[in-house]
Short mmCIF file of C-alpha atoms in Angstrom, two decimals:
data_model
loop_
_atom_site.label_atom_id
_atom_site.label_comp_id
_atom_site.label_asym_id
_atom_site.label_seq_id
_atom_site.Cartn_x
_atom_site.Cartn_y
_atom_site.Cartn_z
CA MET A 1 2.95 -17.56 7.91
CA LYS A 2 5.99 -16.52 6.46
CA ILE A 3 6.48 -12.65 5.61
CA GLU A 4 9.23 -10.86 3.96
CA LEU A 5 9.80 -6.97 4.82
CA LEU A 6 11.47 -5.06 2.38
CA TYR A 7 13.65 -2.38 3.37
CA PRO A 8 12.29 -1.86 7.00
CA GLU A 9 15.41 0.37 8.07
CA ILE A 10 13.96 3.08 5.49
CA ALA A 11 10.22 2.12 4.55
CA CYS A 12 8.89 2.61 8.25
CA LEU A 13 7.15 5.95 8.32
CA TYR A 14 3.97 6.59 10.06
CA GLY A 15 4.00 3.33 11.99
CA GLU A 16 3.63 1.37 8.71
CA LEU A 17 5.60 -1.51 10.50
CA PHE A 18 3.05 -2.14 12.94
CA ASN A 19 0.88 -3.92 9.93
CA ILE A 20 3.42 -6.56 10.30
CA GLU A 21 3.69 -6.61 14.06
CA TYR A 22 0.02 -7.16 14.09
CA LEU A 23 -0.24 -9.84 11.88
CA ARG A 24 2.69 -11.41 14.25
CA ARG A 25 0.17 -10.89 17.21
CA SER A 26 -2.62 -11.99 15.37
CA VAL A 27 -1.53 -15.23 13.76
CA SER A 28 0.57 -18.25 15.51
CA ASP A 29 3.57 -19.35 13.73
CA CYS A 30 4.19 -16.14 12.07
CA GLY A 31 7.76 -15.63 10.94
CA ILE A 32 9.33 -12.57 9.59
CA ALA A 33 12.17 -11.74 7.64
CA ALA A 34 13.46 -8.47 6.99
CA THR A 35 15.74 -7.57 3.63
CA SER A 36 18.06 -4.55 3.87
CA LEU A 37 19.26 -2.67 1.18
CA GLY A 38 21.96 -4.51 -0.71
CA GLU A 39 20.37 -7.89 -0.44
CA ARG A 40 18.78 -10.06 -2.55
CA PRO A 41 14.91 -10.15 -2.02
CA ARG A 42 14.08 -13.70 -0.55
CA PHE A 43 10.89 -13.85 -2.66
CA LEU A 44 12.77 -14.19 -5.91
CA ASP A 45 14.07 -17.37 -4.68
CA ASP A 46 11.83 -18.78 -2.26
CA ASP A 47 8.28 -19.62 -3.33
CA THR A 48 7.10 -20.25 0.37
CA ILE A 49 6.81 -16.64 1.23
CA ASP A 50 3.20 -16.06 1.82
CA LEU A 51 3.55 -12.23 1.70
CA VAL A 52 6.12 -9.46 0.66
CA TYR A 53 5.66 -6.10 2.84
CA MET A 54 6.76 -2.43 2.04
CA GLY A 55 5.62 0.31 3.62
CA THR A 56 6.11 4.28 3.08
CA MET A 57 9.44 5.93 3.09
CA THR A 58 10.91 9.49 2.41
CA GLU A 59 11.03 10.40 -0.99
CA ARG A 60 14.79 10.26 -1.24
CA SER A 61 14.46 6.82 0.11
CA GLN A 62 12.16 5.94 -2.84
CA LEU A 63 14.84 6.47 -5.18
CA LEU A 64 17.08 4.46 -3.38
CA VAL A 65 14.76 1.43 -3.54
CA VAL A 66 14.05 2.22 -7.34
CA ASP A 67 17.75 1.74 -8.05
CA GLU A 68 17.88 -1.29 -6.11
CA LEU A 69 14.89 -3.02 -7.66
CA GLN A 70 15.46 -1.88 -11.13
CA PRO A 71 18.15 -4.68 -12.23
CA LEU A 72 15.34 -7.12 -10.68
CA ARG A 73 12.34 -5.70 -12.49
CA GLN A 74 11.76 -8.65 -14.58
CA GLU A 75 12.40 -11.06 -11.93
CA ILE A 76 9.79 -8.98 -9.93
CA TRP A 77 7.35 -8.90 -12.66
CA ASP A 78 7.86 -12.72 -13.25
CA ALA A 79 7.05 -13.40 -9.47
CA ILE A 80 3.89 -11.19 -9.45
CA ASN A 81 2.53 -13.34 -12.21
CA ARG A 82 3.28 -16.69 -10.65
CA GLY A 83 1.20 -15.32 -7.62
CA GLN A 84 3.30 -14.09 -5.26
CA ARG A 85 1.22 -11.88 -2.71
CA PHE A 86 2.40 -8.14 -2.04
CA LEU A 87 0.89 -5.54 0.19
CA ILE A 88 2.51 -2.22 -0.65
CA THR A 89 1.47 1.10 1.20
CA GLY A 90 1.67 4.56 1.12
CA ASN A 91 3.89 6.10 -1.20
CA ALA A 92 5.90 2.59 -1.91
CA LEU A 93 3.25 2.01 -4.30
CA GLU A 94 4.66 4.80 -6.78
CA ILE A 95 7.80 2.55 -7.03
CA PHE A 96 5.88 0.56 -8.96
CA GLY A 97 4.40 2.67 -11.54
CA ASN A 98 5.99 4.40 -14.70
CA SER A 99 7.52 7.58 -13.35
CA ILE A 100 7.45 10.27 -10.76
CA VAL A 101 7.52 13.56 -12.44
CA GLU A 102 8.22 17.20 -9.97
CA LYS A 103 5.62 19.69 -10.97
CA SER A 104 7.09 22.33 -8.95
CA ASP A 105 9.39 25.12 -10.21
CA MET A 106 11.89 24.43 -7.60
CA VAL A 107 14.16 21.58 -8.64
CA ILE A 108 14.78 19.21 -5.44
CA SER A 109 18.18 17.84 -6.36
CA GLU A 110 18.07 15.36 -3.15
CA ILE A 111 15.44 13.09 -4.72
CA GLY A 112 16.47 12.93 -8.11
CA GLY A 113 15.90 16.47 -9.82
CA GLU A 114 12.58 16.99 -11.80
CA GLY A 115 11.64 13.32 -11.79
CA TYR A 116 12.77 9.94 -12.46
CA ASP A 117 11.53 6.51 -14.12
CA CYS A 118 10.31 3.89 -11.58
CA LEU A 119 10.01 0.23 -12.22
CA GLY A 120 7.11 0.54 -14.76
CA ILE A 121 5.41 -2.67 -13.63
CA PHE A 122 2.17 -1.08 -13.63
CA ASP A 123 0.79 1.48 -15.90
CA PHE A 124 0.30 4.49 -13.55
CA ASN A 125 1.96 7.64 -13.23
CA VAL A 126 2.46 9.93 -10.50
CA THR A 127 2.97 14.19 -10.21
CA ARG A 128 4.70 15.01 -7.04
CA ASP A 129 4.48 18.73 -5.62
CA MET A 130 7.32 18.85 -2.84
CA LEU A 131 6.02 22.35 -1.75
CA HIS A 132 2.36 20.74 -1.21
CA ARG A 133 1.64 17.42 0.90
CA PHE A 134 -1.51 16.11 0.51
CA ASN A 135 -3.40 15.02 3.56
CA SER A 136 -6.91 13.25 3.84
CA LEU A 137 -9.05 10.49 5.41
CA PHE A 138 -10.32 7.88 3.61
CA VAL A 139 -13.48 5.70 3.55
CA GLY A 140 -13.25 2.64 0.90
CA ALA A 141 -14.72 -0.55 -0.11
CA TYR A 142 -12.72 -3.68 -0.79
CA MET A 143 -15.15 -5.79 -3.01
CA LEU A 144 -15.82 -9.58 -2.30
CA THR A 145 -18.71 -9.40 -4.85
CA GLU A 146 -20.67 -6.93 -6.96
CA ARG A 147 -22.87 -6.59 -3.59
CA ASP A 148 -20.54 -7.55 -0.82
CA ALA A 149 -17.90 -5.44 0.30
CA ILE A 150 -15.40 -4.71 3.48
CA GLU A 151 -15.21 -1.10 4.56
CA ILE A 152 -12.09 0.34 4.70
CA VAL A 153 -11.00 3.54 7.03
CA GLY A 154 -7.54 5.04 7.14
CA TYR A 155 -5.25 8.17 5.91
CA GLN A 156 -3.56 9.24 3.08
CA SER A 157 -0.19 11.69 3.19
CA GLN A 158 1.88 12.33 0.35
CA PHE A 159 3.33 14.68 -2.08
CA GLY A 160 2.62 12.75 -5.20
CA ARG A 161 -0.74 12.11 -6.88
CA ALA A 162 -1.40 9.19 -9.11
CA SER A 163 -3.27 8.52 -12.36
CA TYR A 164 -3.93 5.33 -14.18
CA GLY A 165 -2.68 4.86 -17.64
CA PRO A 166 -5.06 3.26 -20.37
CA ASN A 167 -3.25 -0.43 -19.46
CA ALA A 168 -3.38 -0.34 -15.47
CA PRO A 169 -5.08 -3.15 -13.90
CA ASP A 170 -8.22 -3.21 -11.54
CA PRO A 171 -8.19 -0.91 -8.33
CA LEU A 172 -7.67 -2.07 -4.81
CA PHE A 173 -10.75 -0.01 -3.35
CA ARG A 174 -13.76 1.48 -4.45
CA VAL A 175 -13.68 4.98 -3.22
CA VAL A 176 -16.63 5.94 -0.77
CA ARG A 177 -15.22 8.99 0.53
CA GLY A 178 -11.94 10.52 0.05
CA PRO A 179 -9.54 10.82 -2.66
CA SER A 180 -9.11 8.61 -5.56
CA PHE A 181 -6.49 7.86 -7.98
CA GLY A 182 -5.94 11.38 -10.09
CA ASN A 183 -8.19 10.28 -13.10
CA GLY A 184 -11.36 11.32 -11.51
CA TYR A 185 -12.21 7.61 -11.24
CA MET A 186 -13.85 6.68 -7.74
CA LYS A 187 -11.22 3.95 -7.50
CA GLU A 188 -7.95 3.60 -5.58
CA GLY A 189 -4.53 1.55 -5.53
CA ILE A 190 -3.72 -1.28 -7.76
CA ARG A 191 -4.55 -5.05 -7.48
CA TYR A 192 -3.36 -7.43 -9.87
CA LYS A 193 -3.47 -11.38 -9.03
CA ASN A 194 -2.08 -11.22 -5.57
CA PHE A 195 -0.36 -7.73 -5.71
CA MET A 196 -2.09 -5.24 -3.31
CA GLY A 197 -1.27 -1.58 -3.37
CA THR A 198 -2.70 1.41 -1.86
CA TYR A 199 -1.67 4.98 -0.90
CA THR A 200 -3.66 4.45 2.25
CA ILE A 201 -1.99 4.33 5.70
CA GLY A 202 -2.81 4.27 9.13
CA PRO A 203 -1.56 1.85 9.48
CA LEU A 204 -4.08 -0.28 7.15
CA LEU A 205 -4.46 -3.52 9.23
CA PRO A 206 -4.49 -2.61 12.94
CA LEU A 207 -7.11 0.25 11.56
CA ASN A 208 -9.38 -2.41 9.71
CA PRO A 209 -9.16 -5.94 11.60
CA ALA A 210 -11.91 -7.46 9.19
CA PHE A 211 -9.64 -6.48 6.17
CA MET A 212 -6.51 -8.03 7.83
CA VAL A 213 -8.77 -11.55 8.42
CA ARG A 214 -9.68 -11.37 4.61
CA LEU A 215 -6.20 -10.75 3.73
CA CYS A 216 -5.43 -14.11 5.95
CA TRP A 217 -8.02 -15.76 4.56
CA GLU A 218 -6.89 -15.10 1.13
CA MET A 219 -3.54 -16.56 1.88
CA GLY A 220 -4.69 -19.79 3.13
CA TYR A 221 -4.94 -19.35 6.89
CA ALA A 222 -8.66 -19.24 7.61
CA GLY A 223 -10.02 -18.55 11.54
CA VAL A 224 -7.62 -15.70 12.08
CA VAL A 225 -8.88 -13.82 15.21
CA PRO A 226 -7.06 -10.38 15.56
CA ALA A 227 -5.18 -9.32 18.25
CA ASN A 228 -7.22 -7.17 20.65
CA MET A 229 -10.26 -7.99 18.55
CA ASP A 230 -12.97 -6.06 20.78
CA ALA A 231 -10.77 -2.61 21.13
CA ALA A 232 -9.72 -3.00 17.53
CA MET A 233 -13.26 -3.32 16.06
CA ASP A 234 -14.58 -0.61 18.49
CA ALA A 235 -12.09 1.78 16.99
CA TYR A 236 -12.61 0.61 13.46
CA ARG A 237 -16.62 1.27 13.98
CA LYS A 238 -15.83 4.60 15.52
CA ARG A 239 -13.53 5.94 12.92
CA LEU A 240 -16.23 4.63 9.89
CA TYR A 241 -18.92 6.25 11.74
CA GLU A 242 -16.76 9.88 12.02
CA TYR A 243 -15.47 9.67 8.45
CA SER A 244 -18.70 8.77 6.72
CA GLU A 245 -20.52 11.94 8.64
CA PRO A 246 -21.55 13.99 5.63
CA ASP A 247 -20.34 17.21 7.06
CA ARG A 248 -17.13 16.10 7.71
CA ASN A 249 -14.04 17.85 5.97
CA LEU A 250 -11.70 14.78 5.14
CA GLU A 251 -8.69 16.85 3.78
CA TYR A 252 -6.59 18.73 6.22
#
């Protein structure tokens, strides 16, 4: 398995890099290549990359990444349509939407003033309020068929809230409990071909070992056994039980 980490020097909040470390510990012969700011992403020229990953970052770092990737927008879109697989977590997903607009009266000059355009690859918009961080537990479902799903647990913590546009692709998760994208639908994230994007952090893969196994299967790596599987599954079941309690307040 070949994985490309995009900008791990800045896209590394909330322990999100452990998503890839968990894959490395679970999959034999897993190679990881890091692409730093100023370097051309490998996946644009190497079609043997199994997974491109980028995780949560600061709001100032988001602007750096937008500036880095904007000249490559068409190449990125072409790669997605060719079937390149992405896993994008936390506020890194916002970079692939239309724009980020700051809603508070206070102008945050460090992160581009009142707002800025993003890559515009997918039709969703982000409203950000740097005076109020949104935190919530999350329970979702990764639908395999209409009746069969993998339940997902995790957290969300960001200043931005996204809303789908009329041409947005399918969601990644169906919401069971917790926040959806801002339209009020019980949907969260983006799924288009092999692109997966979600606000859910945690990190996502260690918290959801069955989803990690499914992701590997979709990449053509069947029979993967999650590292520390018994402990990981016990922790997953406990979180799922606790987050599903009807009297539990998910927002904090």
